Tab-separated table of C-alpha atoms and ligand atoms in Angstrom:
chain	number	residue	atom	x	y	z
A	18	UNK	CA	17.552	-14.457	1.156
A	19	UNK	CA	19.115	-10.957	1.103
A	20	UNK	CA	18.044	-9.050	4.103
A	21	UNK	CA	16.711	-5.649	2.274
A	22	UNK	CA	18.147	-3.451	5.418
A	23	UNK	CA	18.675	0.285	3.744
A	24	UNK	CA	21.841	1.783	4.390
A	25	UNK	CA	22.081	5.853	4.044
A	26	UNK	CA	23.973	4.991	0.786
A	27	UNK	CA	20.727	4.072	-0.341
A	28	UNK	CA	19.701	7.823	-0.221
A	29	UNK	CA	16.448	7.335	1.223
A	30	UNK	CA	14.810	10.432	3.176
A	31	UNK	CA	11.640	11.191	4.664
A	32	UNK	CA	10.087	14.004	5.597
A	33	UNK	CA	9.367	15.371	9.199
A	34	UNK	CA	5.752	16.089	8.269
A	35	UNK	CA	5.949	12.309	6.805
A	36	UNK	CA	6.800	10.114	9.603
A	37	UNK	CA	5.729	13.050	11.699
A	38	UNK	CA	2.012	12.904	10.524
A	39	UNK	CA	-0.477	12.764	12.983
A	40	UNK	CA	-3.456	11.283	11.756
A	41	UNK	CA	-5.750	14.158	11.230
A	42	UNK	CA	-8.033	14.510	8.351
A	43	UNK	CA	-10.746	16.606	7.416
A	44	UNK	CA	-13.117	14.313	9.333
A	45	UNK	CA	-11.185	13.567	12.554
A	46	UNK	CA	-8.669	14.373	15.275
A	47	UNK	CA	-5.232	13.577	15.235
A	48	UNK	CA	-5.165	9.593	16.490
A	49	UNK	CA	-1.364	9.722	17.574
A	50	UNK	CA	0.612	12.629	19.468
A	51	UNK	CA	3.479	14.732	17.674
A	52	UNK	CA	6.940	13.184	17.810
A	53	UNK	CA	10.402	15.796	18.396
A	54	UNK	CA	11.904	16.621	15.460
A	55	UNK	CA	15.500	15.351	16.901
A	56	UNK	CA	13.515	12.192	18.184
A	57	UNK	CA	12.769	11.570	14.841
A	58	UNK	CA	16.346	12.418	13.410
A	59	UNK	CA	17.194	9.543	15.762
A	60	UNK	CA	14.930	6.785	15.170
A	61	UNK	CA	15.348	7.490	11.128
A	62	UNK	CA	19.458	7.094	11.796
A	63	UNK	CA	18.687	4.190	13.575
A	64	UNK	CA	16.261	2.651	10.477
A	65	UNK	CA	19.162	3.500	7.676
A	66	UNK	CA	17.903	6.518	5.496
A	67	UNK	CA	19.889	8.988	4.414
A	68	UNK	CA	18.187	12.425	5.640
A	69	UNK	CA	15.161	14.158	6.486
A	70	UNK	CA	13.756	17.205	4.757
A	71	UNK	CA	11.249	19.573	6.105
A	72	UNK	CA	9.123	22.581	5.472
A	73	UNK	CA	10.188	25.517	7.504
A	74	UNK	CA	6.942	25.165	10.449
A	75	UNK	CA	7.532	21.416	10.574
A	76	UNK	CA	10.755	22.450	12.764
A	77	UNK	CA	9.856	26.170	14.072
A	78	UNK	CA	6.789	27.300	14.486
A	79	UNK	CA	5.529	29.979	12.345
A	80	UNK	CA	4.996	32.488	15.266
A	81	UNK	CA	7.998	32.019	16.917
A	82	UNK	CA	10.356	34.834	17.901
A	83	UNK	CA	14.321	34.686	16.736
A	84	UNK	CA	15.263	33.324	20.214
A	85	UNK	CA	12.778	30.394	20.016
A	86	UNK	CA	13.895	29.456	16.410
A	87	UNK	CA	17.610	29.497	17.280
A	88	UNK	CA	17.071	27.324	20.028
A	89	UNK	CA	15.224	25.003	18.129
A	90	UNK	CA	17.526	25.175	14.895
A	91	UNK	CA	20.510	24.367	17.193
A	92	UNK	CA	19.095	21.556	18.741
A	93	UNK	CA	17.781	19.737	15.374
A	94	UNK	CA	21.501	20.543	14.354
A	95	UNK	CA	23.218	18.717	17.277
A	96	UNK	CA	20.155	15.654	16.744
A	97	UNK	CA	21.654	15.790	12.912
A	98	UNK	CA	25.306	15.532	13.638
A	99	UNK	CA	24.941	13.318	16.465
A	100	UNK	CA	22.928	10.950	14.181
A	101	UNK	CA	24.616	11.597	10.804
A	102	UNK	CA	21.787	12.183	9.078
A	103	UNK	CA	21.433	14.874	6.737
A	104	UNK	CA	18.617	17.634	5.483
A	105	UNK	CA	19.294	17.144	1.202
A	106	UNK	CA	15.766	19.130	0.799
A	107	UNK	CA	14.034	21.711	2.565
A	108	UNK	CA	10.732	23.522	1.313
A	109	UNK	CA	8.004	26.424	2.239
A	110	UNK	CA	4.947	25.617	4.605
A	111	UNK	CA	2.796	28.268	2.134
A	112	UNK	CA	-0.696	26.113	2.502
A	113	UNK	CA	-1.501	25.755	6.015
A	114	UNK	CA	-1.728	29.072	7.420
A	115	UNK	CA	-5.426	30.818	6.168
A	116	UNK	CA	-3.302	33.711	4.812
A	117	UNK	CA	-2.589	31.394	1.801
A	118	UNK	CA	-5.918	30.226	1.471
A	119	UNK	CA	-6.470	31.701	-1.910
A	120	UNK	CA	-2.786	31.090	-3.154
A	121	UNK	CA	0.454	32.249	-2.056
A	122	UNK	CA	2.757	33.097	-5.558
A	123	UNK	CA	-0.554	33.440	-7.399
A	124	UNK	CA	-3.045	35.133	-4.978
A	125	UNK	CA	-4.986	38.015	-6.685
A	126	UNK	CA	-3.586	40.024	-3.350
A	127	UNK	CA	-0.018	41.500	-3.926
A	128	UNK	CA	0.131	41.592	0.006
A	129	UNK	CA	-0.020	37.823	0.149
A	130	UNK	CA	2.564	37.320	-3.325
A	131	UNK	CA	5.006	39.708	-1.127
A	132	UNK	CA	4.469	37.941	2.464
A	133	UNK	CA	5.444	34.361	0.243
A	134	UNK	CA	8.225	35.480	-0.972
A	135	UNK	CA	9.098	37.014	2.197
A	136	UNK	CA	8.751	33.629	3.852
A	137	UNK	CA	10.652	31.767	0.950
A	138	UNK	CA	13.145	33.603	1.682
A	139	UNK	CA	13.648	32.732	5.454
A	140	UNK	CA	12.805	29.211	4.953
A	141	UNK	CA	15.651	29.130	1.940
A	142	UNK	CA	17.739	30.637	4.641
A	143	UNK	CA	17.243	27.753	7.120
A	144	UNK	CA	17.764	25.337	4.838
A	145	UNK	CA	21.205	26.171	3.584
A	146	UNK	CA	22.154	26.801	7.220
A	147	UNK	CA	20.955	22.809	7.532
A	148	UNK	CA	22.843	22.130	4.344
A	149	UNK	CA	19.782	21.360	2.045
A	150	UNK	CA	21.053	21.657	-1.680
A	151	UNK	CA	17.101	21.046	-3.100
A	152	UNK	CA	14.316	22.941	-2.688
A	153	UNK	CA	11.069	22.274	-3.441
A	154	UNK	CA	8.189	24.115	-4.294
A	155	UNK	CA	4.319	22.625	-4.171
A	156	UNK	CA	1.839	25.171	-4.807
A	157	UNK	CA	-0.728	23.259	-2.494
A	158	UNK	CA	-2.911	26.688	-2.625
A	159	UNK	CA	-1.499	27.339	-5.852
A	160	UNK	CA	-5.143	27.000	-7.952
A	161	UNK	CA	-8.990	27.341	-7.747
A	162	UNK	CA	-12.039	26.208	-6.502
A	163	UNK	CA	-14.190	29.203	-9.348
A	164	UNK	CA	-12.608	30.851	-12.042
A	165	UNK	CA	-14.695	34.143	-12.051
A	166	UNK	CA	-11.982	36.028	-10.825
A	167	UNK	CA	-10.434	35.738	-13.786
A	168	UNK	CA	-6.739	35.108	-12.487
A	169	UNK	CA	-5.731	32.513	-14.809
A	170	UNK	CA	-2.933	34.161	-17.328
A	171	UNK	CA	-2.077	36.901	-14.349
A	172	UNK	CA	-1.346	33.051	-11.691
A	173	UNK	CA	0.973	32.254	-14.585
A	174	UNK	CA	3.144	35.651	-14.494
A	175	UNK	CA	3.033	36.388	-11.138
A	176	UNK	CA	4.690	32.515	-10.218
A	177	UNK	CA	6.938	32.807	-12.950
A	178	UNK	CA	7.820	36.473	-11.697
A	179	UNK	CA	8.314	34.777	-7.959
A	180	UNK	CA	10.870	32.061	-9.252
A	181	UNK	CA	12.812	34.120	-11.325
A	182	UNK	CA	13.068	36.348	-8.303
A	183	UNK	CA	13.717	33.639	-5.390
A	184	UNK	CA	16.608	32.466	-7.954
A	185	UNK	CA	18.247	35.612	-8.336
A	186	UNK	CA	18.247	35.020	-4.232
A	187	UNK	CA	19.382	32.102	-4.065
A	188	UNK	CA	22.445	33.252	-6.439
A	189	UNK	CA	22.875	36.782	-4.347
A	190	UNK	CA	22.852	34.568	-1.121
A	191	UNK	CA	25.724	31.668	-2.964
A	192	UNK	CA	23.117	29.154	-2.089
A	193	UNK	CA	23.171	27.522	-5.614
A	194	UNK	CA	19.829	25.558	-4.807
A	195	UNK	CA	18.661	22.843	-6.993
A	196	UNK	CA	15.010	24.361	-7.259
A	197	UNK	CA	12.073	21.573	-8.023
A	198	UNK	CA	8.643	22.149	-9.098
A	199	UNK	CA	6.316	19.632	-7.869
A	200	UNK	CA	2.928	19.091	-9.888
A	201	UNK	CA	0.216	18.009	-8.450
A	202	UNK	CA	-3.565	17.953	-10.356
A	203	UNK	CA	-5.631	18.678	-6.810
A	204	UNK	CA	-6.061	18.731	-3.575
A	205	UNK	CA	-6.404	20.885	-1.529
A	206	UNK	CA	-7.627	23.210	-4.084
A	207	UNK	CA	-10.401	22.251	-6.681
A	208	UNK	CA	-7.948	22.816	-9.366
A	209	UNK	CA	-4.347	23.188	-8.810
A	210	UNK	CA	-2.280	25.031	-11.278
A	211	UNK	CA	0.600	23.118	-13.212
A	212	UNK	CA	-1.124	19.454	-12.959
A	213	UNK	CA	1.482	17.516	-14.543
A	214	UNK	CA	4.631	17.005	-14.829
A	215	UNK	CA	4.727	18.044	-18.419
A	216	UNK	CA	3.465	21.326	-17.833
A	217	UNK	CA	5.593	22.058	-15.087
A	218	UNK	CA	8.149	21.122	-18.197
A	219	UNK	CA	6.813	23.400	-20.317
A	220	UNK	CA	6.461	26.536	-17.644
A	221	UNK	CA	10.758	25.820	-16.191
A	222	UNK	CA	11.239	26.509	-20.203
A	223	UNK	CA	10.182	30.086	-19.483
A	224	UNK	CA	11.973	31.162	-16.801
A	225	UNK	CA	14.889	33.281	-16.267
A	226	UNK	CA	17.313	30.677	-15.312
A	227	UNK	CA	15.626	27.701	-16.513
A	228	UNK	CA	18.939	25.564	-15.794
A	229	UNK	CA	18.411	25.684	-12.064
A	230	UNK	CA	15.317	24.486	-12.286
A	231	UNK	CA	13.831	20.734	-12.350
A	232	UNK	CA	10.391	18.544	-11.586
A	233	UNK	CA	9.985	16.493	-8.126
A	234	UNK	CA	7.216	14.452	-9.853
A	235	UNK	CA	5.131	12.028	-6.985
A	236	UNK	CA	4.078	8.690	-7.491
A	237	UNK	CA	0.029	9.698	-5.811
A	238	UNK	CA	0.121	12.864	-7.424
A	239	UNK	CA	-0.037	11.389	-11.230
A	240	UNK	CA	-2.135	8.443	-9.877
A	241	UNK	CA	-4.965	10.046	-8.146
A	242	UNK	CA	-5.687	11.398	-11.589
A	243	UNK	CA	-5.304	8.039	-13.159
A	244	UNK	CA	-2.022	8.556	-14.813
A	245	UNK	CA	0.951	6.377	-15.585
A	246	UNK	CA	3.692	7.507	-13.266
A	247	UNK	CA	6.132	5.710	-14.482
A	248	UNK	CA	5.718	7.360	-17.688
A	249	UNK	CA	5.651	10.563	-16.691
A	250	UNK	CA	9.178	9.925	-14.788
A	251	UNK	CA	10.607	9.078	-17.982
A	252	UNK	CA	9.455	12.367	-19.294
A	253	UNK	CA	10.968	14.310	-16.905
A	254	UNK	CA	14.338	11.905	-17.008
A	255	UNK	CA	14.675	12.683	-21.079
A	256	UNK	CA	14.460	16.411	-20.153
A	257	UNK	CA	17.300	15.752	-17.619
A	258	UNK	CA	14.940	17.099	-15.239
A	259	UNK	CA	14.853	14.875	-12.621
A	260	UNK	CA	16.467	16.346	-9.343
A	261	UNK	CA	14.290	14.746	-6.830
A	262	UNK	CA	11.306	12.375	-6.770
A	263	UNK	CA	8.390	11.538	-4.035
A	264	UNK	CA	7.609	8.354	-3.793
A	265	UNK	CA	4.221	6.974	-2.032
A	266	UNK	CA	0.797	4.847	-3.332
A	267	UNK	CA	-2.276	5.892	-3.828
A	268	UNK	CA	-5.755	4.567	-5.524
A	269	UNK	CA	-6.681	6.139	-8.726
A	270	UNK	CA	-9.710	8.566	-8.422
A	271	UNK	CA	-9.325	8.953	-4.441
A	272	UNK	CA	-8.476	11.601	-2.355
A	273	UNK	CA	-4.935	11.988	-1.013
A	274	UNK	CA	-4.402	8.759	0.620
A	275	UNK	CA	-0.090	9.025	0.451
A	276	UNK	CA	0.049	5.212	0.789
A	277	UNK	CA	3.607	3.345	1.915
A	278	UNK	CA	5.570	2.936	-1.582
A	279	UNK	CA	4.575	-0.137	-2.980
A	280	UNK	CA	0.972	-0.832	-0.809
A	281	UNK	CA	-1.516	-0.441	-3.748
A	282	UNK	CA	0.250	-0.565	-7.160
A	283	UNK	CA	3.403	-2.943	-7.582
A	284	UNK	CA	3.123	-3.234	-10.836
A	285	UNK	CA	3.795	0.597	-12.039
A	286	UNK	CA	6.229	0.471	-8.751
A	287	UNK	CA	8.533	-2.205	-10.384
A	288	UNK	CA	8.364	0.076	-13.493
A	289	UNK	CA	9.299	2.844	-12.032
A	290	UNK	CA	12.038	1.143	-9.591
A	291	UNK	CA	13.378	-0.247	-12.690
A	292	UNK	CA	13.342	2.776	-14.374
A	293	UNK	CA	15.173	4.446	-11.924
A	294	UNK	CA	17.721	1.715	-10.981
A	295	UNK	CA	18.065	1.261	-15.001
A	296	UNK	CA	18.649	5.208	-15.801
A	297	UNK	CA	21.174	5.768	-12.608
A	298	UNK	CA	19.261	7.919	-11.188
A	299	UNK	CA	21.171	9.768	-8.307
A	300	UNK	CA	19.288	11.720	-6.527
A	301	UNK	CA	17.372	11.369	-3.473
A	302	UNK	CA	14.556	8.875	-2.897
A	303	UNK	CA	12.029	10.861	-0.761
A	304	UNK	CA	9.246	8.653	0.905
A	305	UNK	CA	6.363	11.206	0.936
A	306	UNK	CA	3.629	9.342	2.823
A	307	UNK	CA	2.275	8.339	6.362
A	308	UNK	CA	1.262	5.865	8.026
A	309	UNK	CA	-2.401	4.680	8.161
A	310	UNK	CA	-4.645	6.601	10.803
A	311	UNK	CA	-4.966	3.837	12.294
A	312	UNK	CA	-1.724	3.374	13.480
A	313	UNK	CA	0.299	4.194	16.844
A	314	UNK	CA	3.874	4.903	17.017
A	315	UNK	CA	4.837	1.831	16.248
A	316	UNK	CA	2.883	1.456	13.043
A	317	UNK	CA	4.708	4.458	11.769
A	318	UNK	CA	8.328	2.984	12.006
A	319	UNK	CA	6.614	-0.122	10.377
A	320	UNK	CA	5.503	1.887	7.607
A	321	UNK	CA	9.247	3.735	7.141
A	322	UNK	CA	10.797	0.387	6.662
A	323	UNK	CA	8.289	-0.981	4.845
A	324	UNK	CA	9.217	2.035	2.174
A	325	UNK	CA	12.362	1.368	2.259
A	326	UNK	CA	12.485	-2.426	2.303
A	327	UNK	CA	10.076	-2.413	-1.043
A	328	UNK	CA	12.106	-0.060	-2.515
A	329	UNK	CA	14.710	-2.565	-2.283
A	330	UNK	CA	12.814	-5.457	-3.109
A	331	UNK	CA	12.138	-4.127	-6.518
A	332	UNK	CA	15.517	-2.962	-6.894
A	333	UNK	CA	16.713	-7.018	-6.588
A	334	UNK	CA	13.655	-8.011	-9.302
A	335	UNK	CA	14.309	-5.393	-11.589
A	336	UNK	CA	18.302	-6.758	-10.999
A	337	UNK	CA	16.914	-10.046	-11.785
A	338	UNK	CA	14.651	-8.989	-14.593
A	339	UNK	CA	17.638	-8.024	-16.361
A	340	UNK	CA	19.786	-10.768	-16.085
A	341	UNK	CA	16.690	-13.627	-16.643
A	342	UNK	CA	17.191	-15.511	-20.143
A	343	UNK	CA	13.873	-15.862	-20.494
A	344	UNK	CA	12.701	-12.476	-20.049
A	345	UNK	CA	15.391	-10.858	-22.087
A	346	UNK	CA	14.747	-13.226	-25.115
A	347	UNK	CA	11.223	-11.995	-24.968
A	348	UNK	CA	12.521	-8.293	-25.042
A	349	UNK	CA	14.707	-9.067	-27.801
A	350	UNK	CA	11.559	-10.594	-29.612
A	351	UNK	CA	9.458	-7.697	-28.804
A	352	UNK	CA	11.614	-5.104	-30.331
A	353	UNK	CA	12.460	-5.469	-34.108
A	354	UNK	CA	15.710	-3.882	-35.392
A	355	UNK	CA	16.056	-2.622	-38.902
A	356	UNK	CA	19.525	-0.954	-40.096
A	357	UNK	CA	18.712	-0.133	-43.192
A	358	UNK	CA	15.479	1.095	-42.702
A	359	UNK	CA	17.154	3.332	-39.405
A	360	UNK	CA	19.422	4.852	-41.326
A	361	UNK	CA	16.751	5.842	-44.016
A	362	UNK	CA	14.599	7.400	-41.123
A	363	UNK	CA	17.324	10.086	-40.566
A	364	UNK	CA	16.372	12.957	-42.593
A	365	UNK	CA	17.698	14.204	-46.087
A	366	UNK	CA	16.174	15.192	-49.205
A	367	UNK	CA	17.524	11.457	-50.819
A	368	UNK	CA	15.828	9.330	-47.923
A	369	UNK	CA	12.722	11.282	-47.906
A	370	UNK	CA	12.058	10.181	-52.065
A	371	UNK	CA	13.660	6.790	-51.305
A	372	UNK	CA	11.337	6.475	-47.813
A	373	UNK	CA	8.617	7.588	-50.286
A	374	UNK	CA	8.842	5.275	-52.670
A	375	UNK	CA	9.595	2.072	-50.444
A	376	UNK	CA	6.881	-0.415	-50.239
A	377	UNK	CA	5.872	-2.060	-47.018
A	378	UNK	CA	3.813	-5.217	-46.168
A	379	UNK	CA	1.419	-3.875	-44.290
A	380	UNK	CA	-1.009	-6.604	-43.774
A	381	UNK	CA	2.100	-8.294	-42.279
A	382	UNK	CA	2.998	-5.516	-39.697
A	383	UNK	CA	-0.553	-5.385	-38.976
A	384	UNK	CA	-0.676	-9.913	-37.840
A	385	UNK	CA	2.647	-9.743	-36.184
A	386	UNK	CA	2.311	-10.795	-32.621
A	387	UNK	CA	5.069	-8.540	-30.384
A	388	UNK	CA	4.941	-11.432	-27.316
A	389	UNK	CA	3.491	-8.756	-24.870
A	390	UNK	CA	1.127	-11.168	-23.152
A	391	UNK	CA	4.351	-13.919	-22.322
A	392	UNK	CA	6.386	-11.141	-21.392
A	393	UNK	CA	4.251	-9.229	-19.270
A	394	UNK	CA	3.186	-13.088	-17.359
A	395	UNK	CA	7.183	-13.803	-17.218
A	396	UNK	CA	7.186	-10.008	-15.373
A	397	UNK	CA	4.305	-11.174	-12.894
A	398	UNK	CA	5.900	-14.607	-12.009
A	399	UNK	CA	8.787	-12.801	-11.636
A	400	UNK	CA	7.347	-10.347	-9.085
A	401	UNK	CA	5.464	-13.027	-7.546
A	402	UNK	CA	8.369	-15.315	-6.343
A	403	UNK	CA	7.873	-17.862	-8.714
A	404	UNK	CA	11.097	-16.956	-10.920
B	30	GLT	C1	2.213	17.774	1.242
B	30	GLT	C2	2.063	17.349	-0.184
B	30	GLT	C3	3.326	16.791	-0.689
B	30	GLT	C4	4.403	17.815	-0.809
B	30	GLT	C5	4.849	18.351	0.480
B	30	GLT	C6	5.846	19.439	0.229
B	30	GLT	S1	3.589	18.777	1.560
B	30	GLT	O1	2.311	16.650	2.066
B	30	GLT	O2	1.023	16.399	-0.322
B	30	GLT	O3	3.172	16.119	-1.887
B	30	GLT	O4	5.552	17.173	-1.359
B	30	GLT	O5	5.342	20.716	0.389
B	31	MN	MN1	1.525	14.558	-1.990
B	32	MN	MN1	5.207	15.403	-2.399
């Protein structure tokens, strides 16, 4: 039985608000105390991921002076070079603090647009002093409850206007930052603006520099809203768009529950492993979820390698997936090859009359049975252990 133990050349991170979290929702108190950033650099070395990543006030807190935040900087530094563990993403608390709480890069005030960038631009700072070559932007605030005020086309400028200026910083500054936009359809707001993956696609298209730009799609994000994640990865992978990726559970149609990868839906989570695995996906793996309220300390380091021991799980099926006879002669049944009919679907003037005047069986393309049901039980005994 292999062992499943992640090694950092697994590129696994977490987050410091992740394993950090402290139980608190809207309804309750936190259930477990705060853990030291370097503490945690520690006991995530110890479990095997790669890094940690981290908004800017999950390491120094948003009202501290320049002495405070050196201090603290230097001594997450030592934790990360004593530990070998590395900071690939770093991002912009612009959600928490009640001067966002009508947007940050799309708030009808100018003050607020100005203080976000303003803040961007300090946290981009300490992330390239960490060594963070991602950042990520989710526009948590980013989005409505009413649309009355009207804001809708002016939202779209003024964070289009804000990205094409934080990436003339990050070029003025020789950061070169990977930036990724990270979609999300609600929560906290009643409507958040870019839902999808697809039309954070369609918005990158627009911007200055479009090039530096890519999606962090997340697995709870797409699913809350009941869609396929695994298909909107794929999306985002054929745009060669795909510079980072959250990965968590979640029940369709509930609030934010950020689930342990793999608790609620192994079925889309071997897709998308598989997916991943199959594509060569390099980047990093970020595990952007908590552990249950319920839980103490330990229950959190239980949850981290239970993300990162599924992860690998699925990795070994979707290994053995592709090297099981059975399965593979099912694929190869599923999917009907046709060279001469290929070739004709490439346009010209000549295939389009020929194309035309072809005649096809219909009735027979309409009885054939592709195997789906066999191939999608072989999947399920596969997943199951009894492969
Ligand atoms: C928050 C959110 C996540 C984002 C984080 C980055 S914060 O936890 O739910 O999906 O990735 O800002
Ligand atoms: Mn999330
Ligand atoms: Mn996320």
């Amino acid at each position: 039985m292999p062992e499943f133990t992640p090694t950092p050349a697994d590129h696994f991170t977490f987050g410091l608000w992740t394993v950090g979290n402290v139980g608190r929702d809207p309804f309750g108190e936190p259930t477990r105390k705060p853990l030291g950033a370097p503490y945690i650099v520690q006991k995530l070395a110890e479990l095997g991921a790669y890094g940690v990543n981290l908004h800017d006030n999950d390491l120094v807190p948003i009202d501290a002076g320049a002495a405070e935040r050196d201090r603290i900087v230097s001594e997450f530094k030592a934790a990360l070079s004593d530990h070998g563990l590395k900071v690939p993403m770093a991002t912009t608390n612009l959600f928490t603090d009640p001067a966002f709480k009508d947007g940050a890069f799309t708030s009808a005030d100018a003050r607020v647009r100005a203080y976000a960038l303003q803040k961007t631009m300090l946290s981009m700072d300490l992330g390239h002093e960490l060594g963070a070559e991602v950042y990520d932007f989710w526009g948590g605030r980013e989005g409505t409850e009413v649309d009355a005020g009207g804001k809708l086309l002016d939202s779209l400028a003024w964070f289009r206007d804000s990205l094409n200026f934080l990436a003339e910083y990050s070029a003025s500054q020789n950061y070169n930052y990977k930036f990724v936009l990270e979609p999300k359809p609600n929560e906290p707001r009643g409507d958040i603006f870019f839902p999808t993956a697809g039309s954070m696609l369609g918005f990158i298209a627009t911007l200055d520099k479009p090039e530096q730009f890519g999606v962090n799609p997340e697995f709870a994000h797409d699913t809350m809203a009941g869609l396929n994640f695994a298909h909107a990865v794929a999306q985002v992978i054929d745009a060669g768009k795909l510079f980072h990726i959250d990965l968590n559970d979640q029940k369709m149609g509930r609030f934010d529950q950020d689930l342990r990868f793999g608790a609620e839906n192994i079925k889309t989570a071997f897709m998308l492993v598989k997916l991943l695995e199959d594509t060569g996906y390099g980047g990093m793996k970020h595990f952007d979820a908590h552990a249950l309220r319920t839980e103490d300390e330990a229950g959190v380091w239980a949850f981290a390698k239970g993300c990162m021991r599924t992860y690998l799980m699925l990795k070994e099926k979707a290994r053995q997936f592709n090297e099981d006879s059975e399965i593979q002669a099912a694929l190869k049944a599923y999917t009907v090859n046709d060279a001469e009919l290929e070739a004709l679907s490439k346009f010209s003037p000549e295939n389009a009359q020929v194309l035309k005047a072809r005649s096809f069986d219909r009735a027979m393309l309409g009885t054939r049975g592709p195997g789906l049901e066999h191939l999608d039980q072989l999947t399920i005994d596969l997943l199951l252990g009894m492969r």
